[in-house]
Coordinates of C-alpha atoms in Angstrom, one line a residue:
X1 CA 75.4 212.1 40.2
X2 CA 75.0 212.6 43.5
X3 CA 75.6 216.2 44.7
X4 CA 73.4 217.3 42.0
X5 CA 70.3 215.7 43.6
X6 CA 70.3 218.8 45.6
X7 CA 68.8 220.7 42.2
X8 CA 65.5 218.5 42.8
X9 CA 64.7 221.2 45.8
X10 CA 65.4 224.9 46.7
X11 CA 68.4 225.6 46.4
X12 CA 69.3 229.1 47.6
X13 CA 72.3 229.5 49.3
X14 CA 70.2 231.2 52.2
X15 CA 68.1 228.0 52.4
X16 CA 71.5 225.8 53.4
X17 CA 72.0 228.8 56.3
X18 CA 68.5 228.5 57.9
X19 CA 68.5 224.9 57.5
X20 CA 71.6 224.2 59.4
X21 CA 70.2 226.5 62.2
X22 CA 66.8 224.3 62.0
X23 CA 68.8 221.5 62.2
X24 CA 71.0 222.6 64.9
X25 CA 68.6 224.0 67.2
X26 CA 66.4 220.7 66.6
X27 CA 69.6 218.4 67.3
X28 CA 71.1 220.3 70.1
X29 CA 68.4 222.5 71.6
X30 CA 65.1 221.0 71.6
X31 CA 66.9 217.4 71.7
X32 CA 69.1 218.3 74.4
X33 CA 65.7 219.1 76.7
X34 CA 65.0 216.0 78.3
X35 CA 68.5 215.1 79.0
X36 CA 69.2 218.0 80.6
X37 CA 66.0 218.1 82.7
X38 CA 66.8 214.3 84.4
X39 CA 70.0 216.1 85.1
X40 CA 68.8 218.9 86.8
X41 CA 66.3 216.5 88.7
X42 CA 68.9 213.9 89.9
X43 CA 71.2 216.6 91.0
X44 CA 69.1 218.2 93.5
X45 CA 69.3 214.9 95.4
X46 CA 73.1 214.7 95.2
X47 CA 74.3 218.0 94.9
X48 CA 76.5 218.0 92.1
X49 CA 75.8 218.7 88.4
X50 CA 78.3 216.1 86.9
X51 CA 79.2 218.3 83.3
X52 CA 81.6 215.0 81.9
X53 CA 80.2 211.8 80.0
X54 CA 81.3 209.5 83.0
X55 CA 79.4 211.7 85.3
X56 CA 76.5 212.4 83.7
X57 CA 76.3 208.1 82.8
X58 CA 77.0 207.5 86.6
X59 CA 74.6 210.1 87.9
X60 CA 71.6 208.7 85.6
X61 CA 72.6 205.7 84.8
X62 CA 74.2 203.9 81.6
X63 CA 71.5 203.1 79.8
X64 CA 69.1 206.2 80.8
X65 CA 72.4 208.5 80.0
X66 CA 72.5 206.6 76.5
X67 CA 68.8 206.7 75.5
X68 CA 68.5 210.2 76.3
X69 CA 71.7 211.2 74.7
X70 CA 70.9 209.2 71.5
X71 CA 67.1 210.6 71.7
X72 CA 68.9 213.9 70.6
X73 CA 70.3 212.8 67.5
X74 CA 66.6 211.3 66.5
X75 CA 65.3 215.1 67.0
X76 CA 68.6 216.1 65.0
X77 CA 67.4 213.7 62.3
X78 CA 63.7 214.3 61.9
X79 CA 65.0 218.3 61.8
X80 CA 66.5 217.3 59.1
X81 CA 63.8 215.6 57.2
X82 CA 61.5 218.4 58.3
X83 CA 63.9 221.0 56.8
X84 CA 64.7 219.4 53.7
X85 CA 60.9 218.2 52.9
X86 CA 59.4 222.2 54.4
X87 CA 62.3 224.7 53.4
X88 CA 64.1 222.7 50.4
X89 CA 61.0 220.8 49.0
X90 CA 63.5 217.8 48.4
X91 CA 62.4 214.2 48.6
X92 CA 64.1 212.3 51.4
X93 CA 65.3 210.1 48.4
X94 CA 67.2 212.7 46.4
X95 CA 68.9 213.3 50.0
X96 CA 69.8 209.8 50.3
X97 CA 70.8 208.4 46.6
X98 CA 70.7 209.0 43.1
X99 CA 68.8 205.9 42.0
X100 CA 65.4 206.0 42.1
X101 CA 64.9 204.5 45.2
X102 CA 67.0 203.8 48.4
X103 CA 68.9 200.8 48.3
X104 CA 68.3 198.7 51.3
X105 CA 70.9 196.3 49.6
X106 CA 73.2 198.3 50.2
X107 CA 72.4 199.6 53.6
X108 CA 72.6 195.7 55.0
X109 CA 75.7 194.8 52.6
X110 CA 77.4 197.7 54.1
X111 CA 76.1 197.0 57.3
X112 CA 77.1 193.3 57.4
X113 CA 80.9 193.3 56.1
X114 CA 81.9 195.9 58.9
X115 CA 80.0 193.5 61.4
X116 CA 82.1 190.5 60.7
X117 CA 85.1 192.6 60.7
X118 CA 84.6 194.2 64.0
X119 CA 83.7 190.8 65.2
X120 CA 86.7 189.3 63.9
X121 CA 89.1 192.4 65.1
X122 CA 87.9 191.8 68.3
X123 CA 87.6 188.1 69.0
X124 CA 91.4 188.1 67.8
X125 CA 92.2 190.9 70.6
X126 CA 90.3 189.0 73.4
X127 CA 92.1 186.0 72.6
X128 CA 95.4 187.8 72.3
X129 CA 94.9 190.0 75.0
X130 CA 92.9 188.6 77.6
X131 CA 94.0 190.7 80.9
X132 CA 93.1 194.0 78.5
X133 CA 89.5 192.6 78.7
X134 CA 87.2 191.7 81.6
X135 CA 83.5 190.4 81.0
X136 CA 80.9 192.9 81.8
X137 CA 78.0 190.8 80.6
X138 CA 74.7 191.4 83.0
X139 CA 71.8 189.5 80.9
X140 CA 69.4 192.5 82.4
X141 CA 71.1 195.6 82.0
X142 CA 72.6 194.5 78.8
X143 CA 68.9 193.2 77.0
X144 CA 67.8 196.9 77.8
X145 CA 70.8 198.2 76.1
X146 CA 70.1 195.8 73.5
X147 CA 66.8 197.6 72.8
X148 CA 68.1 201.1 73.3
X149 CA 70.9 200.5 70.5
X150 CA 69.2 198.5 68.2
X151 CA 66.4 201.1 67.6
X152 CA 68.2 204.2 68.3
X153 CA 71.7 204.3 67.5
X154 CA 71.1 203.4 63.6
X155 CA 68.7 206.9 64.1
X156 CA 72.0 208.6 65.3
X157 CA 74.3 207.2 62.5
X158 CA 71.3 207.8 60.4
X159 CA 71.3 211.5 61.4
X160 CA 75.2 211.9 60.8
X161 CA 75.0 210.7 57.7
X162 CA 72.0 212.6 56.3
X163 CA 73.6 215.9 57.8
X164 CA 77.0 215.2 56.9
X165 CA 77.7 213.3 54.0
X166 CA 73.8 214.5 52.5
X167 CA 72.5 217.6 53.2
X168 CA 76.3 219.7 53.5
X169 CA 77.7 217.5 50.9
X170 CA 75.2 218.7 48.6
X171 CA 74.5 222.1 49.6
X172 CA 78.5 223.2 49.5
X173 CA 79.2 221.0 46.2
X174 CA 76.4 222.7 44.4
X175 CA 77.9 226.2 45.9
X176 CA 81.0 225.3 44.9
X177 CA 80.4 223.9 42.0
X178 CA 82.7 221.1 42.4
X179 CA 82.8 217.8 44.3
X180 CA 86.6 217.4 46.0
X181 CA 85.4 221.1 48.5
X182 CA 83.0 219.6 50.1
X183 CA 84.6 216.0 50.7
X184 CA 87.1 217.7 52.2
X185 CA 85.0 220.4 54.2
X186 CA 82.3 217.6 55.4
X187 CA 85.3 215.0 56.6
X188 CA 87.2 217.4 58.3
X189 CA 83.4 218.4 60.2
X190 CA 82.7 215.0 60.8
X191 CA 86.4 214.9 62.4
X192 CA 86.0 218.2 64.3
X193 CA 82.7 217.3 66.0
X194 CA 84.5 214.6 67.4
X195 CA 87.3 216.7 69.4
X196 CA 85.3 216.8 72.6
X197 CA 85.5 213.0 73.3
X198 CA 86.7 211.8 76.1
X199 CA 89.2 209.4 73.8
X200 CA 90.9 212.9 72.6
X201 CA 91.3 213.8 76.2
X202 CA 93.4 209.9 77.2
X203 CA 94.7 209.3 73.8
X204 CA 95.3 212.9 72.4
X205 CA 95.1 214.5 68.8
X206 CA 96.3 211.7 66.9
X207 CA 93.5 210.1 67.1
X208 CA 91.8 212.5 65.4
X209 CA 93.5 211.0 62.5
X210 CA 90.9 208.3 62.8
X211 CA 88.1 210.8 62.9
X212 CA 88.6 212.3 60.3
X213 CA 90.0 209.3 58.3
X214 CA 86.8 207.8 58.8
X215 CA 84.9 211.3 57.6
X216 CA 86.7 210.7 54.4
X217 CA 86.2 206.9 53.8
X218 CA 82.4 207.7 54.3
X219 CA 82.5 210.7 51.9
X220 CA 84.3 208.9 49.3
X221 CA 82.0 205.9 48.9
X222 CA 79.4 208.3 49.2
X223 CA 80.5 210.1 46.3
X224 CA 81.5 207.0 44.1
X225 CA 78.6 205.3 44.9
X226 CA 76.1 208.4 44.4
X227 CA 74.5 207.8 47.4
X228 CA 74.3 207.6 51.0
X229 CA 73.3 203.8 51.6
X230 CA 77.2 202.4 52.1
X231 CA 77.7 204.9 55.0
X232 CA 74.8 204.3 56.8
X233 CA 75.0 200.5 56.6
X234 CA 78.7 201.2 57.5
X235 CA 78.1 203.7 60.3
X236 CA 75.4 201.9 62.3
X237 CA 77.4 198.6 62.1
X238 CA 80.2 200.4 64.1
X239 CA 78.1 202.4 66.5
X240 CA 76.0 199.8 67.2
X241 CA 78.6 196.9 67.9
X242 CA 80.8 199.0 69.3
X243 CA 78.1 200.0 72.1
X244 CA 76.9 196.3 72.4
X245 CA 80.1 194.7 72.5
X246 CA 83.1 196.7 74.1
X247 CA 82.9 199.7 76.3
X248 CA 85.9 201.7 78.8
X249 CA 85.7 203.9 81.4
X250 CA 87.1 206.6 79.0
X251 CA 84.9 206.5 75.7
X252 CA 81.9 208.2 75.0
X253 CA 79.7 205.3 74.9
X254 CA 79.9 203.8 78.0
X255 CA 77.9 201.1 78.2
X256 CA 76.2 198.1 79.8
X257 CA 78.3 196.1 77.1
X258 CA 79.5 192.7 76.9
X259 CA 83.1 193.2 77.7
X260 CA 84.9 195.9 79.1
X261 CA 88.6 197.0 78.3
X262 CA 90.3 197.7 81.1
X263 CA 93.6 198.3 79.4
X264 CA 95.8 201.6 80.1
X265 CA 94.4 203.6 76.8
X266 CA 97.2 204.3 74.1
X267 CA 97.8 205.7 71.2
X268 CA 98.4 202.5 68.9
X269 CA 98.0 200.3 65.8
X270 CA 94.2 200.0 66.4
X271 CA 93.9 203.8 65.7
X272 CA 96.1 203.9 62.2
X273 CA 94.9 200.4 60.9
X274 CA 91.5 200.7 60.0
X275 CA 92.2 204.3 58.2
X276 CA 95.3 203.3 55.9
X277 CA 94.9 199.1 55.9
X278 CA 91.3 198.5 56.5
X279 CA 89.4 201.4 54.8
X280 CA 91.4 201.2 51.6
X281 CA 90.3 197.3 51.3
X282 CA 86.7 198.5 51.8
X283 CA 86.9 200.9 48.9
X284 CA 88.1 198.0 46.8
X285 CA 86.1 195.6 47.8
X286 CA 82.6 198.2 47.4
X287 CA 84.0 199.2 44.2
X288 CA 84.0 195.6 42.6
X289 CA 81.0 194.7 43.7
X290 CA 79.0 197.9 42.4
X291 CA 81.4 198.5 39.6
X292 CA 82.7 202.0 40.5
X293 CA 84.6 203.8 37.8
X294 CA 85.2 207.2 36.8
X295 CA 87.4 208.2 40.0
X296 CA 88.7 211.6 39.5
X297 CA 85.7 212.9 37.8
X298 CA 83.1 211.5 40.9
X299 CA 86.2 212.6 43.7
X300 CA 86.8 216.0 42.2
X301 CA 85.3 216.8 39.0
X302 CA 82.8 219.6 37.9
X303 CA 79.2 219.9 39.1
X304 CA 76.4 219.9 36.4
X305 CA 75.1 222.6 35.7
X306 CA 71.1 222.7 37.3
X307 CA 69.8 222.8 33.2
X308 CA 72.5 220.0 32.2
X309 CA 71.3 218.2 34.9
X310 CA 67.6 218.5 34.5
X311 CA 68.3 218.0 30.8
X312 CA 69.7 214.5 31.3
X313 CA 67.5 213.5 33.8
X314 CA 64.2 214.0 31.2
X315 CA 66.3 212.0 28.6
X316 CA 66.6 209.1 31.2
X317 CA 70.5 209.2 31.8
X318 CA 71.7 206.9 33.9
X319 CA 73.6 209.6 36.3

């Protein structure tokens, strides 16, 4: 089982503190240097320390505001590999899965169903709705873009994942000492860290509804599918062609994109969809294909015991 990977390390309660402290001050500290120095150096020239996403990306620059926003997230993630390898003495695999080795499988199955979705999704609205759609396409600006995402926003999904969905989802189920807490308390984070973008601000609280919908659907298959590889192929296939193909003057990556949408943002269908329609499908169509079972037991059941664990695990269990 998954959560109980976190018995292949140190696993003190204390540890899980300092760790997310590491990992904090790694992701928002010491990652948040160099973006804050090309700040403060293009402000002394215009006056004005822009403290919003659209100021900040105007002030520097899409694509210098996005690189050195998503460099933070690859500090964030290598404190987490640093922590978990230095303070928990966990392998990067027992953070990531339960087989014996990551399943890269997995990563680009994951990765490529939620592509040709969110291709599909959009072509359909860019036919339908043309005038909500006007083409941004600049082949220079957007072929740096296209290197900035491609290597750096799979690091920042990467890093969500690992903190999320990995290293709290293992450290509160094994305090717990049950799996359904920390689905719940991991979601509603991954919701929650979302409430400062600027899509709460036009579009308002409902749409953390998707937030932390999308915190669940990423816990659950997580937990179902013992291991992290379905979220991260799923989470850098959204990031990623969300920055490459669509941006607004009113989300938080604001881009050198494809298209823009120039459409007077609402609250509507596009939000609800994907969490009760969409999402749902996903879960079915994962667990067919990797033969999920057990529900309640891998959603809410117990957490082994560290000796039931390690007992099974020298008897070569399948967990």
């Amino acid at each position: 089982m998954y959560i109980e990977q976190g018995y292949k390390g140190n696993h003190d309660s204390w540890r899980y503190l300092v760790g997310v402290l590491l990992i904090f001050v790694g992701w928002q500290v010491i990652g948040m240097i160099p973006l804050m120095v090309a700040l403060v150096v293009k402000s002394i020239g215009s006056g004005t320390m822009p403290m919003d996403i659209g100021g900040m990306s105007e002030l520097l620059g899409s694509n210098m505001f996005l690189f050195l926003m998503l460099l933070s997230f690859a500090f964030g993630l290598l404190a987490t590999f640093i922590t978990v390898k230095f303070l928990h003495k966990q392998t990067i695999v027992a953070l990531t899965t339960s087989r014996s080795k990551i399943d890269w499988k997995r990563v680009f199955y994951a990765f490529g169903i939620w592509a040709v979705i969110t291709l599909v999704i959009l072509g359909i609205d860019v036919f339908l709705s043309p005038a909500d759609y006007e083409l941004n396409f600049k082949l220079g600006p957007f072929l740096i873009l296209c290197a900035i995402s491609i290597f750096f926003i799979p690091l920042q999904t990467s890093f969500e994942e690992y903190f999320m969905r990995g290293y709290l989802m293992q450290g509160i189920g094994l305090l717990a000492g049950n799996r359904w807490i920390p689905l719940v308390i991991t979601s509603l984070i991954f919701g929650l860290l979302h409430l400062f973008n600027p899509e709460v601000e036009k579009l308002g609280y409902g749409i953390m509804v998707y937030y932390i919908g999308t915190g669940f659907f990423l816990g659950i298959i997580t937990l179902m599918d013992k291991g992290l590889e379905l979220a991260i192929g799923f989470h850098a296939a959204n990031n990623l062609l969300t920055a490459l193909l669509v941006t607004a003057d009113w989300t938080a990556f604001q881009t050198e994109s494809i298209y823009r949408d120039v459409s007077e943002p609402v609250l509507g269908w596009d939000v609800f969809v994907p969490v009760l329609v969409i999402y749902p499908i996903l879960i079915y169509v994962f667990s067919k294909k990797y033969g999920w079972s057990n529900w309640k037991e891998r959603l809410s059941g117990k957490v082994m015991s560290k000796e039931e664990f390690l007992s099974l695990e020298e008897n070569g269990v399948n967990l």
